[in-house]
mmCIF file of C-alpha atoms in Angstrom:
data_model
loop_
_atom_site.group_PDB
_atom_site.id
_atom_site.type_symbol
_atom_site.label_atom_id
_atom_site.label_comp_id
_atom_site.label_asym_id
_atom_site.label_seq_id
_atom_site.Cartn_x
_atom_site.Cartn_y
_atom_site.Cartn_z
ATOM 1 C CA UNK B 1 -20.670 14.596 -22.812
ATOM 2 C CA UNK B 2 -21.876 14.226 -19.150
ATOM 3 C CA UNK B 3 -21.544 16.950 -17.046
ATOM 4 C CA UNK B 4 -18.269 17.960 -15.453
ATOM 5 C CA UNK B 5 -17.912 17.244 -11.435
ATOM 6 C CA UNK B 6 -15.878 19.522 -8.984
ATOM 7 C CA UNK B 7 -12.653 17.660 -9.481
ATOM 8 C CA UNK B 8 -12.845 17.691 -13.692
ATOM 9 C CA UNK B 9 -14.191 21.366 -13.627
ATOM 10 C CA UNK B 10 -11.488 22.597 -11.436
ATOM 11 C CA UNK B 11 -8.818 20.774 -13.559
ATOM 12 C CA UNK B 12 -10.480 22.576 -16.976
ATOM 13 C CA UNK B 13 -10.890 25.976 -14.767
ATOM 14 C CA UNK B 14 -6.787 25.780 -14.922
ATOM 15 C CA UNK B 15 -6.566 24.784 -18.791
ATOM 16 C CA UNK B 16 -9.007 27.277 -19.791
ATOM 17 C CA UNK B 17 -6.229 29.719 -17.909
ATOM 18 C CA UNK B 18 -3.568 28.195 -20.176
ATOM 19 C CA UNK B 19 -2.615 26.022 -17.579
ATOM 20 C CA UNK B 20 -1.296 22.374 -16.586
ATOM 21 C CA UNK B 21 -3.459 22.180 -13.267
ATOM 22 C CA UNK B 22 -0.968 21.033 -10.943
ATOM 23 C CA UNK B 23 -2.675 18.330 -8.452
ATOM 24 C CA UNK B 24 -0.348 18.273 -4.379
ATOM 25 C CA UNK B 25 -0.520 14.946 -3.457
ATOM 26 C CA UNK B 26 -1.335 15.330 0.561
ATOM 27 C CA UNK B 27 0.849 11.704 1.316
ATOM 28 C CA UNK B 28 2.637 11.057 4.516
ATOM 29 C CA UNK B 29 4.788 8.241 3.598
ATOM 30 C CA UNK B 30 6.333 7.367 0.418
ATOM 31 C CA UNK B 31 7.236 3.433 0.485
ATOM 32 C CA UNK B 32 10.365 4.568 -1.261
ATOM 33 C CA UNK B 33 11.672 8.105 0.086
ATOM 34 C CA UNK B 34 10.339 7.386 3.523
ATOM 35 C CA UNK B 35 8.517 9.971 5.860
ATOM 36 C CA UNK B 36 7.284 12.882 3.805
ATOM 37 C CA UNK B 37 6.362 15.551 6.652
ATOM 38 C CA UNK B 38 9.134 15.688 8.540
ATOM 39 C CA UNK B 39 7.497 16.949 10.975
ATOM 40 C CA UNK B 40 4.909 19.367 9.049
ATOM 41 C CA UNK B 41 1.030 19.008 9.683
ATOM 42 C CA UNK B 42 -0.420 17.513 6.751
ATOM 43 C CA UNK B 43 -3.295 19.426 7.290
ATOM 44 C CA UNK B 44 -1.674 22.684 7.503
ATOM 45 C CA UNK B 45 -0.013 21.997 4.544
ATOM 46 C CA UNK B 46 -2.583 20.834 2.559
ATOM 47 C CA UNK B 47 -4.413 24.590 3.874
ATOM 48 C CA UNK B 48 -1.163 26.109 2.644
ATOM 49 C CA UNK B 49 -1.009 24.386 -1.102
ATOM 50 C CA UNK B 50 -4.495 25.524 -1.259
ATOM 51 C CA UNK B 51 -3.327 29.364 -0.361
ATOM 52 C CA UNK B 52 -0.732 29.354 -3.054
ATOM 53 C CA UNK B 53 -3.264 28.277 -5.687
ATOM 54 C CA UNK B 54 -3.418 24.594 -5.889
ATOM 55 C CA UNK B 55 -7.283 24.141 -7.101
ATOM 56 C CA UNK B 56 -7.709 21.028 -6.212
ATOM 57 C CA UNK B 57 -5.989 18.069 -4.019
ATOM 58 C CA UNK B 58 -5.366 14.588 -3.332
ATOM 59 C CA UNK B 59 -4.900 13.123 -0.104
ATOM 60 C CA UNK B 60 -4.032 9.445 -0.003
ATOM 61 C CA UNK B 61 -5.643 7.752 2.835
ATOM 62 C CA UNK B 62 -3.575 4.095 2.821
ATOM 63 C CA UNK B 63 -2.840 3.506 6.768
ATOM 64 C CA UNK B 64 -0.222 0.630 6.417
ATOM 65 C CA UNK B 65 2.157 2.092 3.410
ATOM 66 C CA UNK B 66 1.425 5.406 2.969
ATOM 67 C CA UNK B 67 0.547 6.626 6.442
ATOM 68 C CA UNK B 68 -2.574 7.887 5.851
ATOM 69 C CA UNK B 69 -6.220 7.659 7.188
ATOM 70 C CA UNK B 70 -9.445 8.200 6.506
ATOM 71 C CA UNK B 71 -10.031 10.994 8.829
ATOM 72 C CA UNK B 72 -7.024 12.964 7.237
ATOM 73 C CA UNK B 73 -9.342 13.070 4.292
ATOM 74 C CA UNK B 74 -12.327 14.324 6.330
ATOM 75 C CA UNK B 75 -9.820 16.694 8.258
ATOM 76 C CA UNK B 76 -8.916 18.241 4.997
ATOM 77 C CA UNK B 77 -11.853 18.023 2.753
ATOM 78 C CA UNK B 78 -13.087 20.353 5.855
ATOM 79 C CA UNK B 79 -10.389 22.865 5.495
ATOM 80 C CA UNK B 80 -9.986 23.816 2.229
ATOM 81 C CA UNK B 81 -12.277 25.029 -0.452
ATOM 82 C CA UNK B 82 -10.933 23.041 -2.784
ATOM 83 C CA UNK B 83 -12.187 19.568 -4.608
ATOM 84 C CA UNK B 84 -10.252 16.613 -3.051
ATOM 85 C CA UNK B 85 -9.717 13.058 -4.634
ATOM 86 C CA UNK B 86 -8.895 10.259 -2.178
ATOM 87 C CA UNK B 87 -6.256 8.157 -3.422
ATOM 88 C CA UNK B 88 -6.525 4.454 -1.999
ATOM 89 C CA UNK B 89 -7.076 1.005 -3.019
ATOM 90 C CA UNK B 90 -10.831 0.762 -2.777
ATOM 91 C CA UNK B 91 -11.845 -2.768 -4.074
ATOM 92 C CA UNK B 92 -15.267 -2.686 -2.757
ATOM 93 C CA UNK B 93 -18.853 -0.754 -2.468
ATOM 94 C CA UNK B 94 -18.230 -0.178 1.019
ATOM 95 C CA UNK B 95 -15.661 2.044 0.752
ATOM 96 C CA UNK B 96 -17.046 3.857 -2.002
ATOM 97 C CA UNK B 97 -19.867 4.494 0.484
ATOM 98 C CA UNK B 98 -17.435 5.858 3.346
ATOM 99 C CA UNK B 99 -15.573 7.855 0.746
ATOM 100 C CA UNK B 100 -18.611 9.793 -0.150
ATOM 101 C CA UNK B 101 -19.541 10.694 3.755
ATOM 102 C CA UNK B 102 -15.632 11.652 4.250
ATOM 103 C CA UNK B 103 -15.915 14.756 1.997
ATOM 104 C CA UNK B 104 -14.328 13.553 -1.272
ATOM 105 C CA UNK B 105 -15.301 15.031 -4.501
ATOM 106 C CA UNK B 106 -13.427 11.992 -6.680
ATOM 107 C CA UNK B 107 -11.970 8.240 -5.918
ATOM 108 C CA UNK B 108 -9.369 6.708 -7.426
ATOM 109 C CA UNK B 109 -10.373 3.247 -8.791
ATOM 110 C CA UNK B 110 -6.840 1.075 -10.019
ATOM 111 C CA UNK B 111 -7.396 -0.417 -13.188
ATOM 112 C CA UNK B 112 -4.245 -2.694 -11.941
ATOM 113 C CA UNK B 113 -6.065 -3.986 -8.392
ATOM 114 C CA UNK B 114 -9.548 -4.571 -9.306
ATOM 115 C CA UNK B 115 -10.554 -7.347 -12.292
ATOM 116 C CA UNK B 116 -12.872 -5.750 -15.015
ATOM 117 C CA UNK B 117 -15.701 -6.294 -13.656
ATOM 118 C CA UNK B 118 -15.702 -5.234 -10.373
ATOM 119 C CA UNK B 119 -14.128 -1.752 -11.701
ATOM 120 C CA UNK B 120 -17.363 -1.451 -13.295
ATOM 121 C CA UNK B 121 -19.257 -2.260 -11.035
ATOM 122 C CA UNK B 122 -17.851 0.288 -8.392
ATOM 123 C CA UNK B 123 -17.595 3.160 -11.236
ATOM 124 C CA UNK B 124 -21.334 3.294 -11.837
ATOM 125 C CA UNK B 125 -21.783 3.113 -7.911
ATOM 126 C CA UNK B 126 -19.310 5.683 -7.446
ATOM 127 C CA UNK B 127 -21.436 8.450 -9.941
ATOM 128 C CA UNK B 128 -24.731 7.444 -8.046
ATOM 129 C CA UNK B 129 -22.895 8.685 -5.285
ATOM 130 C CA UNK B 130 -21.815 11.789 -6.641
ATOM 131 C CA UNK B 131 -17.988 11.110 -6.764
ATOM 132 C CA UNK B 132 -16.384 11.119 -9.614
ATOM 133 C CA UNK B 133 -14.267 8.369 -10.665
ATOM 134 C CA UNK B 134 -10.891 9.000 -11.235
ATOM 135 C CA UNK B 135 -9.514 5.768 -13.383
ATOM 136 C CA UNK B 136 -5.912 5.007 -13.269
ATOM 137 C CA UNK B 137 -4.237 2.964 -16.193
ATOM 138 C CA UNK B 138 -0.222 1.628 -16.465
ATOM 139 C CA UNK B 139 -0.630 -0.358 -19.376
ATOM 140 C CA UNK B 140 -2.501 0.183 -22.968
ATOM 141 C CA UNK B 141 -4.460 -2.635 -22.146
ATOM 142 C CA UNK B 142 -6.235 -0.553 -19.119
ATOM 143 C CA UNK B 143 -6.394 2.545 -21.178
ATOM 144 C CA UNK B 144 -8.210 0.680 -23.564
ATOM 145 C CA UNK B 145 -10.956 -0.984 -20.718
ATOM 146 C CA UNK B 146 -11.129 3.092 -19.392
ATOM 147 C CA UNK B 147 -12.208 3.995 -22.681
ATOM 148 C CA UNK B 148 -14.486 0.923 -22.820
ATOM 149 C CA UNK B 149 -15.691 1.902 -19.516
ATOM 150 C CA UNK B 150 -16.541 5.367 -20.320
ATOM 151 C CA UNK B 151 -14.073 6.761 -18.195
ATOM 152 C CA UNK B 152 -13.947 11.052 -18.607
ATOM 153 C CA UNK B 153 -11.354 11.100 -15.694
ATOM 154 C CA UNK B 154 -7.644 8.959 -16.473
ATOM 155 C CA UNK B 155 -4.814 9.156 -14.433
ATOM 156 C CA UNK B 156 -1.922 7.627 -16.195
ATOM 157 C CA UNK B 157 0.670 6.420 -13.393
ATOM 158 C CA UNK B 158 3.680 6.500 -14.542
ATOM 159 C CA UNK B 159 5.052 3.661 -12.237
ATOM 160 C CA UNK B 160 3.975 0.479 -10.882
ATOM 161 C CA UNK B 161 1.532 0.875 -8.280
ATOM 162 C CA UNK B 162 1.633 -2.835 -7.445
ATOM 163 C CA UNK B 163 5.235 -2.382 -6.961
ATOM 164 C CA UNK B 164 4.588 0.320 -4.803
ATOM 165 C CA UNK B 165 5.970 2.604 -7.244
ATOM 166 C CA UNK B 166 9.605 1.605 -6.362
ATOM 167 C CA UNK B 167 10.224 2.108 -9.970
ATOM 168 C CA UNK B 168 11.709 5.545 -11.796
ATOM 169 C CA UNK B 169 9.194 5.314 -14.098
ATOM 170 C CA UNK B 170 8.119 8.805 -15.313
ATOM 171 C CA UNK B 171 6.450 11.454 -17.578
ATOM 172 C CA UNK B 172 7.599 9.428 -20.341
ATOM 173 C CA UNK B 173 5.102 6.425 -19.507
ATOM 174 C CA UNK B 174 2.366 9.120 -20.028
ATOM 175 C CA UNK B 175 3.644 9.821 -23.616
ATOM 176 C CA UNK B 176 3.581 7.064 -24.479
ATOM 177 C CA UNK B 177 0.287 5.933 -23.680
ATOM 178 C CA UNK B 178 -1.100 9.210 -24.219
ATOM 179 C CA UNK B 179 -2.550 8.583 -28.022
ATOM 180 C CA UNK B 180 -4.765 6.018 -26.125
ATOM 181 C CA UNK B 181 -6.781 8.787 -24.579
ATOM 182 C CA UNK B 182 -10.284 8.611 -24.869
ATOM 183 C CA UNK B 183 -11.730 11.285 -26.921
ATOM 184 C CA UNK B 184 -13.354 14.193 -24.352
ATOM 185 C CA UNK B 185 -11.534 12.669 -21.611
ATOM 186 C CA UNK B 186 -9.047 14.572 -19.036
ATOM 187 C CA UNK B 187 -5.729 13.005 -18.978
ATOM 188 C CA UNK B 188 -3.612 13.111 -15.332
ATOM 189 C CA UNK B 189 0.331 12.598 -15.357
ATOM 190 C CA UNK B 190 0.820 10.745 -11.828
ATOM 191 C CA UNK B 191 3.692 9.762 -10.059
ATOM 192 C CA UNK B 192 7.573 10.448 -11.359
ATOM 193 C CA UNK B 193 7.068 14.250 -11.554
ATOM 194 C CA UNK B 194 9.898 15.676 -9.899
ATOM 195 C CA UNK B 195 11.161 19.256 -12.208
ATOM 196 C CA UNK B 196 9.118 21.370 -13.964
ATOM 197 C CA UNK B 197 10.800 19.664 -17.474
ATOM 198 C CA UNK B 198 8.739 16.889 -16.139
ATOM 199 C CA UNK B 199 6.005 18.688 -15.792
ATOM 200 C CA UNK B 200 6.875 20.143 -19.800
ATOM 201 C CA UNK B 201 7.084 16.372 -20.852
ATOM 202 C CA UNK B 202 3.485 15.585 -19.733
ATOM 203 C CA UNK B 203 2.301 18.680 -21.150
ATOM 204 C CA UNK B 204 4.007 17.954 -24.113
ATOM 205 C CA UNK B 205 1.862 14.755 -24.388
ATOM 206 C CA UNK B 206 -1.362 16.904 -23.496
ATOM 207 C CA UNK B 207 -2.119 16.133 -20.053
ATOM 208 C CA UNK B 208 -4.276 18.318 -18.694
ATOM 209 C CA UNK B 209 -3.049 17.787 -14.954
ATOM 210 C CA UNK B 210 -0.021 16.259 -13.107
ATOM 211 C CA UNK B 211 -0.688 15.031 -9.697
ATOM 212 C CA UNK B 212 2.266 15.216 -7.428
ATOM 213 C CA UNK B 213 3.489 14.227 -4.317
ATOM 214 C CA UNK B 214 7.246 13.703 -3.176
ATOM 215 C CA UNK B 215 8.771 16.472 -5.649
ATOM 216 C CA UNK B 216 6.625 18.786 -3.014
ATOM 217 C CA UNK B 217 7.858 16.878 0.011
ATOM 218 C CA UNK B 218 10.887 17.363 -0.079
ATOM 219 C CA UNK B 219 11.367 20.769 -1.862
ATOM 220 C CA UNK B 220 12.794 23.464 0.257
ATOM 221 C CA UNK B 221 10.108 25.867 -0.650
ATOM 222 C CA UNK B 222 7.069 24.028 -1.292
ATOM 223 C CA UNK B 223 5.143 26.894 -2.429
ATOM 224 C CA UNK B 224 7.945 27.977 -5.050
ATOM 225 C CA UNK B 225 7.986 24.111 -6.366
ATOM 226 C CA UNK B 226 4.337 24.340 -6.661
ATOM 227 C CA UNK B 227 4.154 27.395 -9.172
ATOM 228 C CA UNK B 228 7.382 26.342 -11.263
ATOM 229 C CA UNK B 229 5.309 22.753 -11.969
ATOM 230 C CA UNK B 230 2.182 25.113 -13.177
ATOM 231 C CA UNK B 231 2.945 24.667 -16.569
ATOM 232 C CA UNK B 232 1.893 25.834 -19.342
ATOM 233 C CA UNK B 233 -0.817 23.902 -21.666
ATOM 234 C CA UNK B 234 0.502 22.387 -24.828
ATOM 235 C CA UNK B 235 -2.293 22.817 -27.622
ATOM 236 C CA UNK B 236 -5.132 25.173 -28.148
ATOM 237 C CA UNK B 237 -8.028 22.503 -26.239
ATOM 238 C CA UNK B 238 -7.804 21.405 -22.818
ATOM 239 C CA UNK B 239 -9.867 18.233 -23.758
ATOM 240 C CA UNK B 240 -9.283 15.804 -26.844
ATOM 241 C CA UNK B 241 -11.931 16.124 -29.295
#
């Protein structure tokens, strides 16, 4: 098995705790709830997360959708001592390039926006650039190219990203596809996780992390919503054999 990077490490660091690592989603707009801070820093917030425990973060970086920006991934990957995964739709080597200078320890690459070739193509570039590459699937088809692709990182998103993820899919789209998980491979629960019987549910199905965003949003206490998602681990290994 290769060697783990800062994002994967910090996720097992959690497991080998007896822990679902719980992944805050640092996202200013949500194409279906609306505006997510409400006024609140996103910075200050993502500081804050940090403080309570969170291990590790995602900031999405979209401008037109999601509201965010590059430099709100610089800003934070500056603030916090924590491993941060930018969450975009990066298509090309450029960006892979600019991701790397920004701060990020991961990058998501969309199994659902990029043919099969060009995914590949940007995940080898991606390691030579010391980011790890964080592979999201919706479908068994694309769990079955991240396995062919050697992917070690696999976010399952439980709703349709090219929808926007106007859907209600959730945690149940992750058990489902679950048995498709590479052997050795860390499994992420994304999107749809809104109660900490979500948050069961993807354990259940032995994801080793949920990543989530709007749940936290629009909590009244983020910090209390935060530990009640912190699951416990389901299983005695916190990666498949």
């Amino acid at each position: 098995m290769k060697p783990q990077g800062r994002f994967s490490s910090a996720i097992a660091s959690e497991n080998a705790r007896g822990f679902v690592a719980v992944i805050p989603d640092i996202k200013c707009v949500s194409p279906k709830e609306g505006d997510l801070l409400r006024g609140r820093d996103p910075v200050d917030t993502a500081k804050y997360l940090v403080s309570c425990g969170a291990p590790l973060l995602s900031v999405v970086t979209e401008p037109n959708r999601f509201g965010g920006s590059p430099e709100l991934l610089r800003s934070i990957a500056n603030s916090v001592d924590a491993p941060v995964l930018r969450k975009d739709f990066i298509t090309d080597e450029s960006r892979l390039l600019e991701t790397a200078e920004l701060g990020a320890a991961a990058v998501l690459l969309i199994c659902a926006v990029s043919d099969e070739k060009t995914l590949g193509v940007l995940y080898e570039k991606a390691i030579k650039l010391g980011l790890e590459p964080f592979v999201e699937v919706h479908t068994a088809e694309e769990m079955e190219f991240a396995g062919k692709l050697g992917a070690r990182l696999i976010g399952i998103n439980n709703r349709n990203i090219i929808n926007l993820e106007l859907d209600d899919g959730g945690p149940g789209r992750t058990a489902v596809l679950a048995s498709g998980v590479p052997s050795g491979a860390l499994l992420v629960s994304e999107s749809g996780i809104l109660s900490p019987e979500d948050a069961k549910l993807a354990a259940s199905a032995r994801a080793n992390a949920v990543l989530v965003g709007t749940a936290l949003w629009q909590a009244d206490d983020m910090g209390a919503m935060y530990r009640s998602l912190r699951v416990e681990m389901s299983g005695s290994s916190c990666v498949r054999p």
